[in-house]
PDB file of C-alpha atoms and ligand atoms in Angstrom:
ATOM      1  CA  MET A   1      43.787 -19.385 141.460  1.00 34.00           C
ATOM      2  CA  ASN A   2      42.517 -22.937 141.331  1.00 38.00           C
ATOM      3  CA  LYS A   3      44.803 -25.578 139.913  1.00 38.00           C
ATOM      4  CA  ALA A   4      43.680 -27.322 136.746  1.00 38.00           C
ATOM      5  CA  LYS A   5      41.748 -30.464 137.610  1.00 42.00           C
ATOM      6  CA  SER A   6      42.887 -33.899 136.533  1.00 41.00           C
ATOM      7  CA  ASN A   7      40.904 -33.639 133.305  1.00 47.00           C
ATOM      8  CA  GLY A   8      42.909 -30.539 132.403  1.00 45.00           C
ATOM      9  CA  ARG A   9      39.899 -28.273 132.713  1.00 54.00           C
ATOM     10  CA  MET A  10      39.872 -25.181 134.903  1.00 49.00           C
ATOM     11  CA  PRO A  11      37.007 -24.980 137.340  1.00 51.00           C
ATOM     12  CA  ARG A  12      35.749 -21.500 136.625  1.00 56.00           C
ATOM     13  CA  ALA A  13      32.743 -21.453 138.937  1.00 56.00           C
ATOM     14  CA  LYS A  14      34.335 -19.149 141.490  1.00 57.00           C
ATOM     15  CA  GLY A  15      34.101 -20.241 145.113  1.00 57.00           C
ATOM     16  CA  ILE A  16      32.984 -23.781 144.321  1.00 71.00           C
ATOM     17  CA  ASP A  17      36.107 -25.591 143.285  1.00 73.00           C
ATOM     18  CA  THR A  18      34.357 -28.956 143.139  1.00 78.00           C
ATOM     19  CA  ALA A  19      32.325 -27.767 140.138  1.00 90.00           C
ATOM     20  CA  THR A  20      33.281 -28.092 136.509  1.00 93.00           C
ATOM     21  CA  TYR A  21      32.251 -25.361 134.135  1.00 95.00           C
ATOM     22  CA  TYR A  22      31.359 -25.787 130.452  1.00 96.00           C
ATOM     23  CA  THR A  23      30.610 -22.953 128.044  1.00 96.00           C
ATOM     24  CA  PRO A  24      27.420 -23.148 125.941  1.00 97.00           C
ATOM     25  CA  LYS A  25      29.639 -23.818 122.913  1.00 97.00           C
ATOM     26  CA  GLU A  26      31.329 -26.780 124.606  1.00 97.00           C
ATOM     27  CA  CYS A  27      27.893 -28.096 125.570  1.00 98.00           C
ATOM     28  CA  ALA A  28      26.608 -27.801 121.995  1.00 98.00           C
ATOM     29  CA  LYS A  29      29.594 -29.797 120.769  1.00 97.00           C
ATOM     30  CA  LYS A  30      28.891 -32.611 123.213  1.00 97.00           C
ATOM     31  CA  VAL A  31      25.262 -33.082 122.208  1.00 97.00           C
ATOM     32  CA  ARG A  32      25.648 -33.283 118.452  1.00 95.00           C
ATOM     33  CA  ARG A  33      24.593 -36.945 118.521  1.00 95.00           C
ATOM     34  CA  ILE A  34      21.948 -36.907 121.242  1.00 97.00           C
ATOM     35  CA  VAL A  35      18.869 -39.078 120.731  1.00 97.00           C
ATOM     36  CA  LEU A  36      15.961 -38.141 122.949  1.00 95.00           C
ATOM     37  CA  PRO A  37      13.072 -40.600 122.997  1.00 91.00           C
ATOM     38  CA  THR A  38       9.795 -38.911 121.973  1.00 92.00           C
ATOM     39  CA  ALA A  39       8.339 -38.577 125.480  1.00 94.00           C
ATOM     40  CA  ASN A  40      11.482 -36.945 126.869  1.00 96.00           C
ATOM     41  CA  ARG A  41      11.934 -34.700 123.860  1.00 96.00           C
ATOM     42  CA  ARG A  42       8.415 -33.417 124.413  1.00 97.00           C
ATOM     43  CA  ILE A  43       9.117 -32.690 128.072  1.00 97.00           C
ATOM     44  CA  VAL A  44      12.392 -30.898 127.301  1.00 97.00           C
ATOM     45  CA  ASP A  45      10.844 -28.888 124.467  1.00 97.00           C
ATOM     46  CA  GLU A  46       7.963 -27.749 126.649  1.00 97.00           C
ATOM     47  CA  PHE A  47      10.361 -26.848 129.472  1.00 96.00           C
ATOM     48  CA  LEU A  48      12.446 -24.717 127.089  1.00 96.00           C
ATOM     49  CA  THR A  49       9.416 -23.140 125.425  1.00 96.00           C
ATOM     50  CA  ILE A  50       8.121 -21.969 128.797  1.00 95.00           C
ATOM     51  CA  LEU A  51      11.499 -20.490 129.725  1.00 94.00           C
ATOM     52  CA  ASN A  52      11.344 -18.451 126.532  1.00 92.00           C
ATOM     53  CA  MET A  53       7.878 -17.081 127.401  1.00 93.00           C
ATOM     54  CA  LYS A  54       8.597 -15.858 130.928  1.00 90.00           C
ATOM     55  CA  GLU A  55       6.623 -12.608 130.659  1.00 91.00           C
ATOM     56  CA  LYS A  56       3.496 -14.366 129.466  1.00 93.00           C
ATOM     57  CA  PHE A  57       3.607 -16.702 132.449  1.00 93.00           C
ATOM     58  CA  GLU A  58       4.147 -13.761 134.786  1.00 91.00           C
ATOM     59  CA  THR A  59       1.049 -12.077 133.335  1.00 94.00           C
ATOM     60  CA  HIS A  60      -0.987 -15.164 134.166  1.00 95.00           C
ATOM     61  CA  ASP A  61       0.694 -15.490 137.535  1.00 93.00           C
ATOM     62  CA  VAL A  62       1.736 -19.049 136.712  1.00 94.00           C
ATOM     63  CA  PRO A  63       5.238 -19.878 137.963  1.00 92.00           C
ATOM     64  CA  ILE A  64       7.711 -21.114 135.399  1.00 93.00           C
ATOM     65  CA  PRO A  65       9.416 -24.493 135.902  1.00 95.00           C
ATOM     66  CA  ASN A  66      13.115 -24.371 136.713  1.00 95.00           C
ATOM     67  CA  LYS A  67      13.917 -27.686 138.382  1.00 97.00           C
ATOM     68  CA  LEU A  68      14.288 -30.865 136.421  1.00 97.00           C
ATOM     69  CA  LEU A  69      14.985 -34.320 137.849  1.00 97.00           C
ATOM     70  CA  MET A  70      16.285 -37.116 135.620  1.00 97.00           C
ATOM     71  CA  PHE A  71      16.426 -40.722 136.729  1.00 96.00           C
ATOM     72  CA  GLY A  72      17.106 -44.102 135.177  1.00 95.00           C
ATOM     73  CA  PRO A  73      19.900 -46.598 134.500  1.00 95.00           C
ATOM     74  CA  PRO A  74      23.502 -45.663 133.616  1.00 95.00           C
ATOM     75  CA  GLY A  75      24.417 -44.648 130.093  1.00 96.00           C
ATOM     76  CA  THR A  76      20.930 -43.602 129.008  1.00 97.00           C
ATOM     77  CA  GLY A  77      21.588 -39.878 128.540  1.00 97.00           C
ATOM     78  CA  LYS A  78      20.877 -38.070 131.813  1.00 97.00           C
ATOM     79  CA  THR A  79      24.153 -36.154 131.901  1.00 97.00           C
ATOM     80  CA  LEU A  80      23.968 -35.610 128.169  1.00 98.00           C
ATOM     81  CA  THR A  81      20.527 -34.038 128.578  1.00 98.00           C
ATOM     82  CA  ALA A  82      21.965 -31.523 131.055  1.00 98.00           C
ATOM     83  CA  PHE A  83      24.478 -30.495 128.369  1.00 98.00           C
ATOM     84  CA  TYR A  84      21.641 -30.313 125.869  1.00 98.00           C
ATOM     85  CA  LEU A  85      19.631 -27.972 128.110  1.00 97.00           C
ATOM     86  CA  ALA A  86      22.631 -25.678 128.532  1.00 98.00           C
ATOM     87  CA  ALA A  87      23.261 -25.672 124.789  1.00 98.00           C
ATOM     88  CA  ARG A  88      19.640 -24.840 123.957  1.00 97.00           C
ATOM     89  CA  LEU A  89      19.410 -22.160 126.659  1.00 97.00           C
ATOM     90  CA  GLU A  90      22.821 -20.789 125.660  1.00 97.00           C
ATOM     91  CA  LEU A  91      23.849 -20.892 129.295  1.00 97.00           C
ATOM     92  CA  PRO A  92      27.002 -22.355 130.815  1.00 97.00           C
ATOM     93  CA  LEU A  93      26.733 -25.723 132.513  1.00 97.00           C
ATOM     94  CA  VAL A  94      28.015 -25.947 136.077  1.00 96.00           C
ATOM     95  CA  LEU A  95      28.433 -29.611 136.897  1.00 96.00           C
ATOM     96  CA  VAL A  96      28.625 -30.619 140.541  1.00 94.00           C
ATOM     97  CA  ARG A  97      28.910 -34.217 141.675  1.00 91.00           C
ATOM     98  CA  LEU A  98      27.158 -34.230 145.011  1.00 88.00           C
ATOM     99  CA  ASP A  99      29.206 -37.128 146.314  1.00 85.00           C
ATOM    100  CA  ALA A 100      32.266 -34.902 145.875  1.00 85.00           C
ATOM    101  CA  ILE A 101      30.991 -32.150 148.169  1.00 82.00           C
ATOM    102  CA  ILE A 102      30.322 -34.384 151.159  1.00 81.00           C
ATOM    103  CA  HIS A 103      32.757 -33.397 153.852  1.00 77.00           C
ATOM    104  CA  SER A 104      33.606 -35.296 157.004  1.00 72.00           C
ATOM    105  CA  HIS A 105      32.283 -32.264 158.866  1.00 75.00           C
ATOM    106  CA  LEU A 106      28.659 -32.224 157.839  1.00 71.00           C
ATOM    107  CA  GLY A 107      28.441 -28.516 158.621  1.00 78.00           C
ATOM    108  CA  GLU A 108      30.897 -28.081 155.748  1.00 83.00           C
ATOM    109  CA  THR A 109      28.691 -30.164 153.469  1.00 85.00           C
ATOM    110  CA  ALA A 110      25.685 -27.939 154.147  1.00 86.00           C
ATOM    111  CA  SER A 111      27.820 -24.890 153.556  1.00 89.00           C
ATOM    112  CA  ASN A 112      29.040 -26.371 150.238  1.00 89.00           C
ATOM    113  CA  VAL A 113      25.425 -26.924 149.167  1.00 91.00           C
ATOM    114  CA  ARG A 114      24.589 -23.313 150.015  1.00 93.00           C
ATOM    115  CA  LYS A 115      27.617 -21.989 148.101  1.00 92.00           C
ATOM    116  CA  ILE A 116      26.609 -23.882 144.983  1.00 93.00           C
ATOM    117  CA  PHE A 117      23.107 -22.463 145.012  1.00 95.00           C
ATOM    118  CA  GLU A 118      24.366 -18.967 145.789  1.00 94.00           C
ATOM    119  CA  TYR A 119      26.607 -19.218 142.766  1.00 93.00           C
ATOM    120  CA  ALA A 120      23.680 -20.228 140.540  1.00 94.00           C
ATOM    121  CA  LYS A 121      21.568 -17.392 141.910  1.00 93.00           C
ATOM    122  CA  ALA A 122      24.228 -14.834 141.038  1.00 93.00           C
ATOM    123  CA  SER A 123      25.356 -16.245 137.669  1.00 93.00           C
ATOM    124  CA  PRO A 124      22.790 -17.597 135.191  1.00 96.00           C
ATOM    125  CA  CYS A 125      23.662 -21.197 134.375  1.00 97.00           C
ATOM    126  CA  VAL A 126      22.341 -24.714 134.213  1.00 98.00           C
ATOM    127  CA  LEU A 127      23.284 -26.020 137.628  1.00 97.00           C
ATOM    128  CA  PHE A 128      23.637 -29.764 137.196  1.00 97.00           C
ATOM    129  CA  LEU A 129      23.685 -31.843 140.371  1.00 96.00           C
ATOM    130  CA  ASP A 130      24.976 -35.272 139.434  1.00 94.00           C
ATOM    131  CA  GLU A 131      24.902 -38.307 141.770  1.00 90.00           C
ATOM    132  CA  PHE A 132      22.006 -36.478 143.382  1.00 91.00           C
ATOM    133  CA  ASP A 133      21.132 -39.373 145.726  1.00 86.00           C
ATOM    134  CA  ALA A 134      24.461 -38.839 147.531  1.00 84.00           C
ATOM    135  CA  ILE A 135      22.779 -36.056 149.515  1.00 83.00           C
ATOM    136  CA  ALA A 136      19.083 -36.215 148.689  1.00 76.00           C
ATOM    137  CA  ARG A 137      18.578 -39.679 150.246  1.00 77.00           C
ATOM    138  CA  THR A 138      15.557 -40.385 152.351  1.00 69.00           C
ATOM    139  CA  ARG A 139      16.120 -39.000 155.794  1.00 66.00           C
ATOM    140  CA  GLU A 140      15.189 -42.351 157.375  1.00 62.00           C
ATOM    141  CA  ASN A 141      17.923 -44.030 155.319  1.00 59.00           C
ATOM    142  CA  ASN A 142      20.501 -41.820 156.885  1.00 54.00           C
ATOM    143  CA  ASP A 143      20.442 -43.332 160.356  1.00 55.00           C
ATOM    144  CA  GLU A 144      24.149 -43.909 160.551  1.00 52.00           C
ATOM    145  CA  VAL A 145      24.717 -40.249 159.781  1.00 61.00           C
ATOM    146  CA  LYS A 146      21.852 -38.555 161.604  1.00 67.00           C
ATOM    147  CA  GLU A 147      23.441 -35.220 160.861  1.00 71.00           C
ATOM    148  CA  MET A 148      22.885 -35.840 157.172  1.00 76.00           C
ATOM    149  CA  SER A 149      19.200 -35.006 157.545  1.00 81.00           C
ATOM    150  CA  ARG A 150      20.306 -31.460 158.335  1.00 83.00           C
ATOM    151  CA  VAL A 151      22.061 -31.389 154.974  1.00 86.00           C
ATOM    152  CA  VAL A 152      18.872 -32.653 153.299  1.00 88.00           C
ATOM    153  CA  ASN A 153      17.015 -29.791 155.003  1.00 89.00           C
ATOM    154  CA  THR A 154      19.546 -27.311 153.658  1.00 91.00           C
ATOM    155  CA  LEU A 155      19.083 -28.769 150.192  1.00 92.00           C
ATOM    156  CA  LEU A 156      15.299 -28.444 150.523  1.00 94.00           C
ATOM    157  CA  GLN A 157      15.640 -24.840 151.562  1.00 95.00           C
ATOM    158  CA  CYS A 158      17.987 -24.080 148.654  1.00 96.00           C
ATOM    159  CA  LEU A 159      15.579 -25.694 146.193  1.00 96.00           C
ATOM    160  CA  ASP A 160      12.677 -23.680 147.627  1.00 95.00           C
ATOM    161  CA  GLU A 161      14.586 -20.444 147.305  1.00 94.00           C
ATOM    162  CA  PHE A 162      15.942 -21.227 143.851  1.00 94.00           C
ATOM    163  CA  GLU A 163      14.921 -18.404 141.516  1.00 90.00           C
ATOM    164  CA  GLY A 164      16.288 -16.165 138.811  1.00 90.00           C
ATOM    165  CA  ASP A 165      17.595 -17.070 135.382  1.00 93.00           C
ATOM    166  CA  SER A 166      19.335 -20.321 136.267  1.00 96.00           C
ATOM    167  CA  VAL A 167      17.904 -23.801 135.879  1.00 97.00           C
ATOM    168  CA  CYS A 168      18.584 -26.658 138.264  1.00 97.00           C
ATOM    169  CA  ALA A 169      18.898 -30.152 136.814  1.00 98.00           C
ATOM    170  CA  ALA A 170      19.624 -33.219 138.928  1.00 97.00           C
ATOM    171  CA  ALA A 171      20.310 -36.846 138.005  1.00 96.00           C
ATOM    172  CA  THR A 172      20.332 -40.160 139.819  1.00 95.00           C
ATOM    173  CA  ASN A 173      19.989 -43.851 139.136  1.00 91.00           C
ATOM    174  CA  LEU A 174      18.768 -44.495 142.664  1.00 88.00           C
ATOM    175  CA  GLU A 175      15.503 -42.602 142.474  1.00 85.00           C
ATOM    176  CA  THR A 176      13.716 -44.855 144.970  1.00 86.00           C
ATOM    177  CA  GLU A 177      16.158 -43.665 147.634  1.00 85.00           C
ATOM    178  CA  LEU A 178      15.383 -39.983 147.176  1.00 88.00           C
ATOM    179  CA  ASP A 179      13.732 -38.117 149.992  1.00 87.00           C
ATOM    180  CA  GLY A 180      10.017 -37.599 149.257  1.00 90.00           C
ATOM    181  CA  ALA A 181      10.165 -33.902 150.067  1.00 91.00           C
ATOM    182  CA  ILE A 182      13.122 -33.418 147.710  1.00 92.00           C
ATOM    183  CA  TRP A 183      11.286 -35.342 144.981  1.00 93.00           C
ATOM    184  CA  ARG A 184       8.292 -33.025 145.300  1.00 94.00           C
ATOM    185  CA  ARG A 185      10.436 -29.900 144.830  1.00 94.00           C
ATOM    186  CA  PHE A 186      11.120 -30.817 141.191  1.00 96.00           C
ATOM    187  CA  ASP A 187       8.474 -29.438 138.845  1.00 95.00           C
ATOM    188  CA  THR A 188       9.725 -31.509 135.898  1.00 96.00           C
ATOM    189  CA  LYS A 189      10.756 -35.158 135.941  1.00 97.00           C
ATOM    190  CA  MET A 190      12.119 -37.348 133.201  1.00 97.00           C
ATOM    191  CA  VAL A 191      12.510 -41.090 133.316  1.00 96.00           C
ATOM    192  CA  TYR A 192      15.306 -42.703 131.286  1.00 97.00           C
ATOM    193  CA  SER A 193      15.454 -46.278 130.091  1.00 96.00           C
ATOM    194  CA  MET A 194      17.314 -48.496 127.657  1.00 96.00           C
ATOM    195  CA  PRO A 195      16.609 -47.312 124.091  1.00 96.00           C
ATOM    196  CA  GLU A 196      13.659 -48.791 122.205  1.00 95.00           C
ATOM    197  CA  ASP A 197      14.015 -50.018 118.596  1.00 95.00           C
ATOM    198  CA  GLU A 198      13.472 -46.634 116.992  1.00 94.00           C
ATOM    199  CA  ALA A 199      15.912 -44.761 119.242  1.00 95.00           C
ATOM    200  CA  ARG A 200      18.510 -47.515 118.816  1.00 95.00           C
ATOM    201  CA  GLU A 201      18.253 -47.370 115.045  1.00 95.00           C
ATOM    202  CA  GLU A 202      18.499 -43.589 115.030  1.00 95.00           C
ATOM    203  CA  TYR A 203      21.573 -43.755 117.265  1.00 96.00           C
ATOM    204  CA  MET A 204      23.231 -46.458 115.146  1.00 95.00           C
ATOM    205  CA  ASP A 205      22.737 -44.244 112.081  1.00 94.00           C
ATOM    206  CA  LEU A 206      24.420 -41.350 113.842  1.00 95.00           C
ATOM    207  CA  LEU A 207      27.296 -43.528 115.021  1.00 95.00           C
ATOM    208  CA  ILE A 208      27.882 -45.270 111.695  1.00 94.00           C
ATOM    209  CA  GLY A 209      27.636 -41.962 109.815  1.00 93.00           C
ATOM    210  CA  GLU A 210      29.650 -42.078 106.611  1.00 93.00           C
ATOM    211  CA  PHE A 211      31.582 -45.196 107.651  1.00 94.00           C
ATOM    212  CA  SER A 212      31.315 -47.780 104.912  1.00 94.00           C
ATOM    213  CA  CYS A 213      29.379 -50.875 106.001  1.00 93.00           C
ATOM    214  CA  ASP A 214      27.849 -54.059 104.619  1.00 93.00           C
ATOM    215  CA  GLN A 215      24.248 -53.865 103.511  1.00 91.00           C
ATOM    216  CA  GLY A 216      21.618 -54.178 106.220  1.00 91.00           C
ATOM    217  CA  VAL A 217      24.142 -53.923 109.056  1.00 92.00           C
ATOM    218  CA  ARG A 218      22.308 -51.151 110.853  1.00 90.00           C
ATOM    219  CA  ASP A 219      18.999 -53.002 111.215  1.00 90.00           C
ATOM    220  CA  LEU A 220      20.510 -56.382 112.043  1.00 93.00           C
ATOM    221  CA  ALA A 221      22.970 -54.943 114.543  1.00 93.00           C
ATOM    222  CA  SER A 222      20.311 -52.769 116.107  1.00 93.00           C
ATOM    223  CA  ALA A 223      18.222 -55.880 116.797  1.00 94.00           C
ATOM    224  CA  ARG A 224      21.265 -57.659 118.280  1.00 94.00           C
ATOM    225  CA  LEU A 225      21.963 -54.758 120.633  1.00 95.00           C
ATOM    226  CA  GLU A 226      18.512 -54.732 122.186  1.00 95.00           C
ATOM    227  CA  GLY A 227      18.834 -54.220 125.954  1.00 94.00           C
ATOM    228  CA  CYS A 228      22.050 -52.200 125.645  1.00 96.00           C
ATOM    229  CA  SER A 229      22.265 -48.608 126.830  1.00 96.00           C
ATOM    230  CA  PHE A 230      23.265 -45.791 124.471  1.00 97.00           C
ATOM    231  CA  ALA A 231      26.677 -45.744 126.144  1.00 97.00           C
ATOM    232  CA  ASP A 232      27.117 -49.505 125.534  1.00 96.00           C
ATOM    233  CA  ILE A 233      26.070 -49.158 121.897  1.00 97.00           C
ATOM    234  CA  GLU A 234      28.575 -46.350 121.401  1.00 97.00           C
ATOM    235  CA  GLN A 235      31.441 -48.413 122.848  1.00 97.00           C
ATOM    236  CA  ILE A 236      30.485 -51.539 120.861  1.00 97.00           C
ATOM    237  CA  LEU A 237      30.281 -49.556 117.625  1.00 97.00           C
ATOM    238  CA  LEU A 238      33.679 -47.986 118.240  1.00 97.00           C
ATOM    239  CA  LYS A 239      35.208 -51.395 118.881  1.00 97.00           C
ATOM    240  CA  ALA A 240      33.600 -52.764 115.712  1.00 97.00           C
ATOM    241  CA  LYS A 241      34.839 -49.838 113.624  1.00 97.00           C
ATOM    242  CA  ARG A 242      38.375 -50.455 114.898  1.00 97.00           C
ATOM    243  CA  LYS A 243      38.169 -54.061 113.744  1.00 97.00           C
ATOM    244  CA  ALA A 244      37.027 -52.962 110.289  1.00 97.00           C
ATOM    245  CA  ILE A 245      39.776 -50.327 110.082  1.00 97.00           C
ATOM    246  CA  ILE A 246      42.505 -52.831 111.033  1.00 97.00           C
ATOM    247  CA  GLU A 247      41.397 -55.106 108.220  1.00 96.00           C
ATOM    248  CA  ASP A 248      40.743 -52.245 105.833  1.00 96.00           C
ATOM    249  CA  ARG A 249      37.193 -53.247 104.944  1.00 95.00           C
ATOM    250  CA  ALA A 250      33.573 -52.257 105.419  1.00 96.00           C
ATOM    251  CA  LEU A 251      31.935 -52.671 108.822  1.00 96.00           C
ATOM    252  CA  SER A 252      30.213 -56.033 109.080  1.00 96.00           C
ATOM    253  CA  LEU A 253      27.613 -57.561 111.375  1.00 95.00           C
ATOM    254  CA  LYS A 254      30.320 -59.962 112.566  1.00 95.00           C
ATOM    255  CA  ASP A 255      32.448 -57.032 113.793  1.00 96.00           C
ATOM    256  CA  ILE A 256      29.506 -55.797 115.834  1.00 96.00           C
ATOM    257  CA  GLU A 257      28.661 -59.242 117.192  1.00 95.00           C
ATOM    258  CA  GLU A 258      32.252 -59.868 118.245  1.00 96.00           C
ATOM    259  CA  SER A 259      32.535 -56.436 119.805  1.00 96.00           C
ATOM    260  CA  HIS A 260      29.274 -56.980 121.671  1.00 95.00           C
ATOM    261  CA  HIS A 261      30.613 -60.248 123.035  1.00 94.00           C
ATOM    262  CA  GLU A 262      33.957 -58.711 124.028  1.00 95.00           C
ATOM    263  CA  TYR A 263      32.468 -55.601 125.573  1.00 93.00           C
ATOM    264  CA  GLN A 264      30.081 -57.530 127.832  1.00 87.00           C
ATOM    265  CA  PRO A 265      27.510 -54.832 128.606  1.00 83.00           C
ATOM    266  CA  ARG A 266      26.156 -54.991 132.127  1.00 75.00           C
ATOM    267  CA  ALA A 267      22.469 -55.402 131.191  1.00 60.00           C
ATOM    268  CA  ALA A 268      23.276 -58.380 128.959  1.00 45.00           C
ATOM    269  CA  LEU A 269      25.188 -60.061 131.774  1.00 47.00           C
ATOM    270  CA  VAL A 270      22.286 -59.594 134.170  1.00 45.00           C
ATOM    271  CA  ALA A 271      19.860 -61.045 131.631  1.00 41.00           C
ATOM    272  CA  LYS A 272      21.904 -64.258 131.209  1.00 37.00           C
TER     273      LYS A 272
HETATM  274  N1  ATP B   1      20.310 -40.460 124.672  1.00 67.46           N
HETATM  275  C1  ATP B   1      21.550 -40.522 124.183  1.00 67.46           C
HETATM  276  N2  ATP B   1      21.816 -40.082 122.943  1.00 67.46           N
HETATM  277  C2  ATP B   1      23.072 -40.142 122.459  1.00 67.46           C
HETATM  278  N3  ATP B   1      24.134 -40.610 123.123  1.00 67.46           N
HETATM  279  C3  ATP B   1      23.932 -41.051 124.366  1.00 67.46           C
HETATM  280  C4  ATP B   1      22.635 -41.021 124.956  1.00 67.46           C
HETATM  281  N4  ATP B   1      22.736 -41.529 126.200  1.00 67.46           N
HETATM  282  C5  ATP B   1      24.028 -41.840 126.378  1.00 67.46           C
HETATM  283  N5  ATP B   1      24.753 -41.577 125.292  1.00 67.46           N
HETATM  284  C6  ATP B   1      26.213 -41.820 125.123  1.00 67.46           C
HETATM  285  O1  ATP B   1      26.684 -42.411 126.322  1.00 67.46           O
HETATM  286  C7  ATP B   1      27.541 -41.528 127.052  1.00 67.46           C
HETATM  287  C8  ATP B   1      27.174 -41.561 128.520  1.00 67.46           C
HETATM  288  O2  ATP B   1      25.869 -41.032 128.676  1.00 67.46           O
HETATM  289  P1  ATP B   1      25.436 -40.172 129.948  1.00 67.46           P
HETATM  290  O3  ATP B   1      26.667 -39.723 130.668  1.00 67.46           O
HETATM  291  O4  ATP B   1      24.496 -39.102 129.537  1.00 67.46           O
HETATM  292  O5  ATP B   1      24.679 -41.282 130.783  1.00 67.46           O
HETATM  293  P2  ATP B   1      23.967 -41.153 132.189  1.00 67.46           P
HETATM  294  O6  ATP B   1      22.529 -41.526 131.998  1.00 67.46           O
HETATM  295  O7  ATP B   1      24.252 -39.812 132.765  1.00 67.46           O
HETATM  296  O8  ATP B   1      24.694 -42.316 133.015  1.00 67.46           O
HETATM  297  P3  ATP B   1      25.107 -42.419 134.573  1.00 67.46           P
HETATM  298  O9  ATP B   1      23.854 -42.811 135.317  1.00 67.46           O
HETATM  299  O10 ATP B   1      26.144 -43.507 134.610  1.00 67.46           O
HETATM  300  O11 ATP B   1      25.637 -41.078 134.998  1.00 67.46           O
HETATM  301  C9  ATP B   1      27.308 -40.151 126.412  1.00 67.46           C
HETATM  302  O12 ATP B   1      28.448 -39.338 126.520  1.00 67.46           O
HETATM  303  C10 ATP B   1      26.978 -40.509 124.986  1.00 67.46           C
HETATM  304  O13 ATP B   1      28.158 -40.734 124.266  1.00 67.46           O
HETATM  305 MG1   MG B   2      25.437 -39.203 134.347  1.00 67.46          MG
END
């Protein structure tokens, strides 16, 4: 029996102890506040619609999509989208960080990749490969570890043979480093970016919820937080709420401005 991992969660994907397993119910709980920008929502909805019409696609001899690649900066919702897919498909999510399966013996790494895909073939799930660039890097970029290109070949083969009721989702923020052949294997791609005005406002509404706040705070704060990722906005809002709670008053723009300053989101630092 595998020991509980440091996060207290049992890896239940048998044979691949580097994976973390989430039930559809756990996934649904995580995505209660997801904001998908219109273009990505459309892509996800179409992807899911097709998966629910398998027979029709078989009749027309048109293959169904089952591999989705997400790329873009940190904190913009790539991992969250994988949870969302699992929740909507009512499938478990099997999360594998590819950097965690790299072994000093590269033969082991290839064998780990194979095991993961074998698992997904046998047990319907959303197989989520996070930190995808760790293995799927351009073969030319892997000079120092020539052997690594063999692992990329294994990955290509696994992607080619991927079939059945599982879906493969992969995420990276180093998309330019991905091997061209790997890139081509993904039938669906989604680009993530810092939230636009509308998405930011929608997210602020969800985060503020029933919390009492000064008038106009949402719109003013949303404008101030332009350039922040969803993850930054969440942390800043939490900080601001704490300030309001300590002083037992409504959330103010000042709380958000101070929290923004204290939190120092990465994008804001770069822009300075
Ligand atoms: N689109 C979004 N809608 C709602 N919340 C979001 C969204 N994107 C990010 N968040 C919030 O930020 C947290 C981190 O997001 P997530 O893990 O999905 O980012 P990521 O794009 O996978 O980042 P990384 O590249 O660092 O892995 C989420 O748990 C959620 O609280
Ligand atoms: Mg992520």
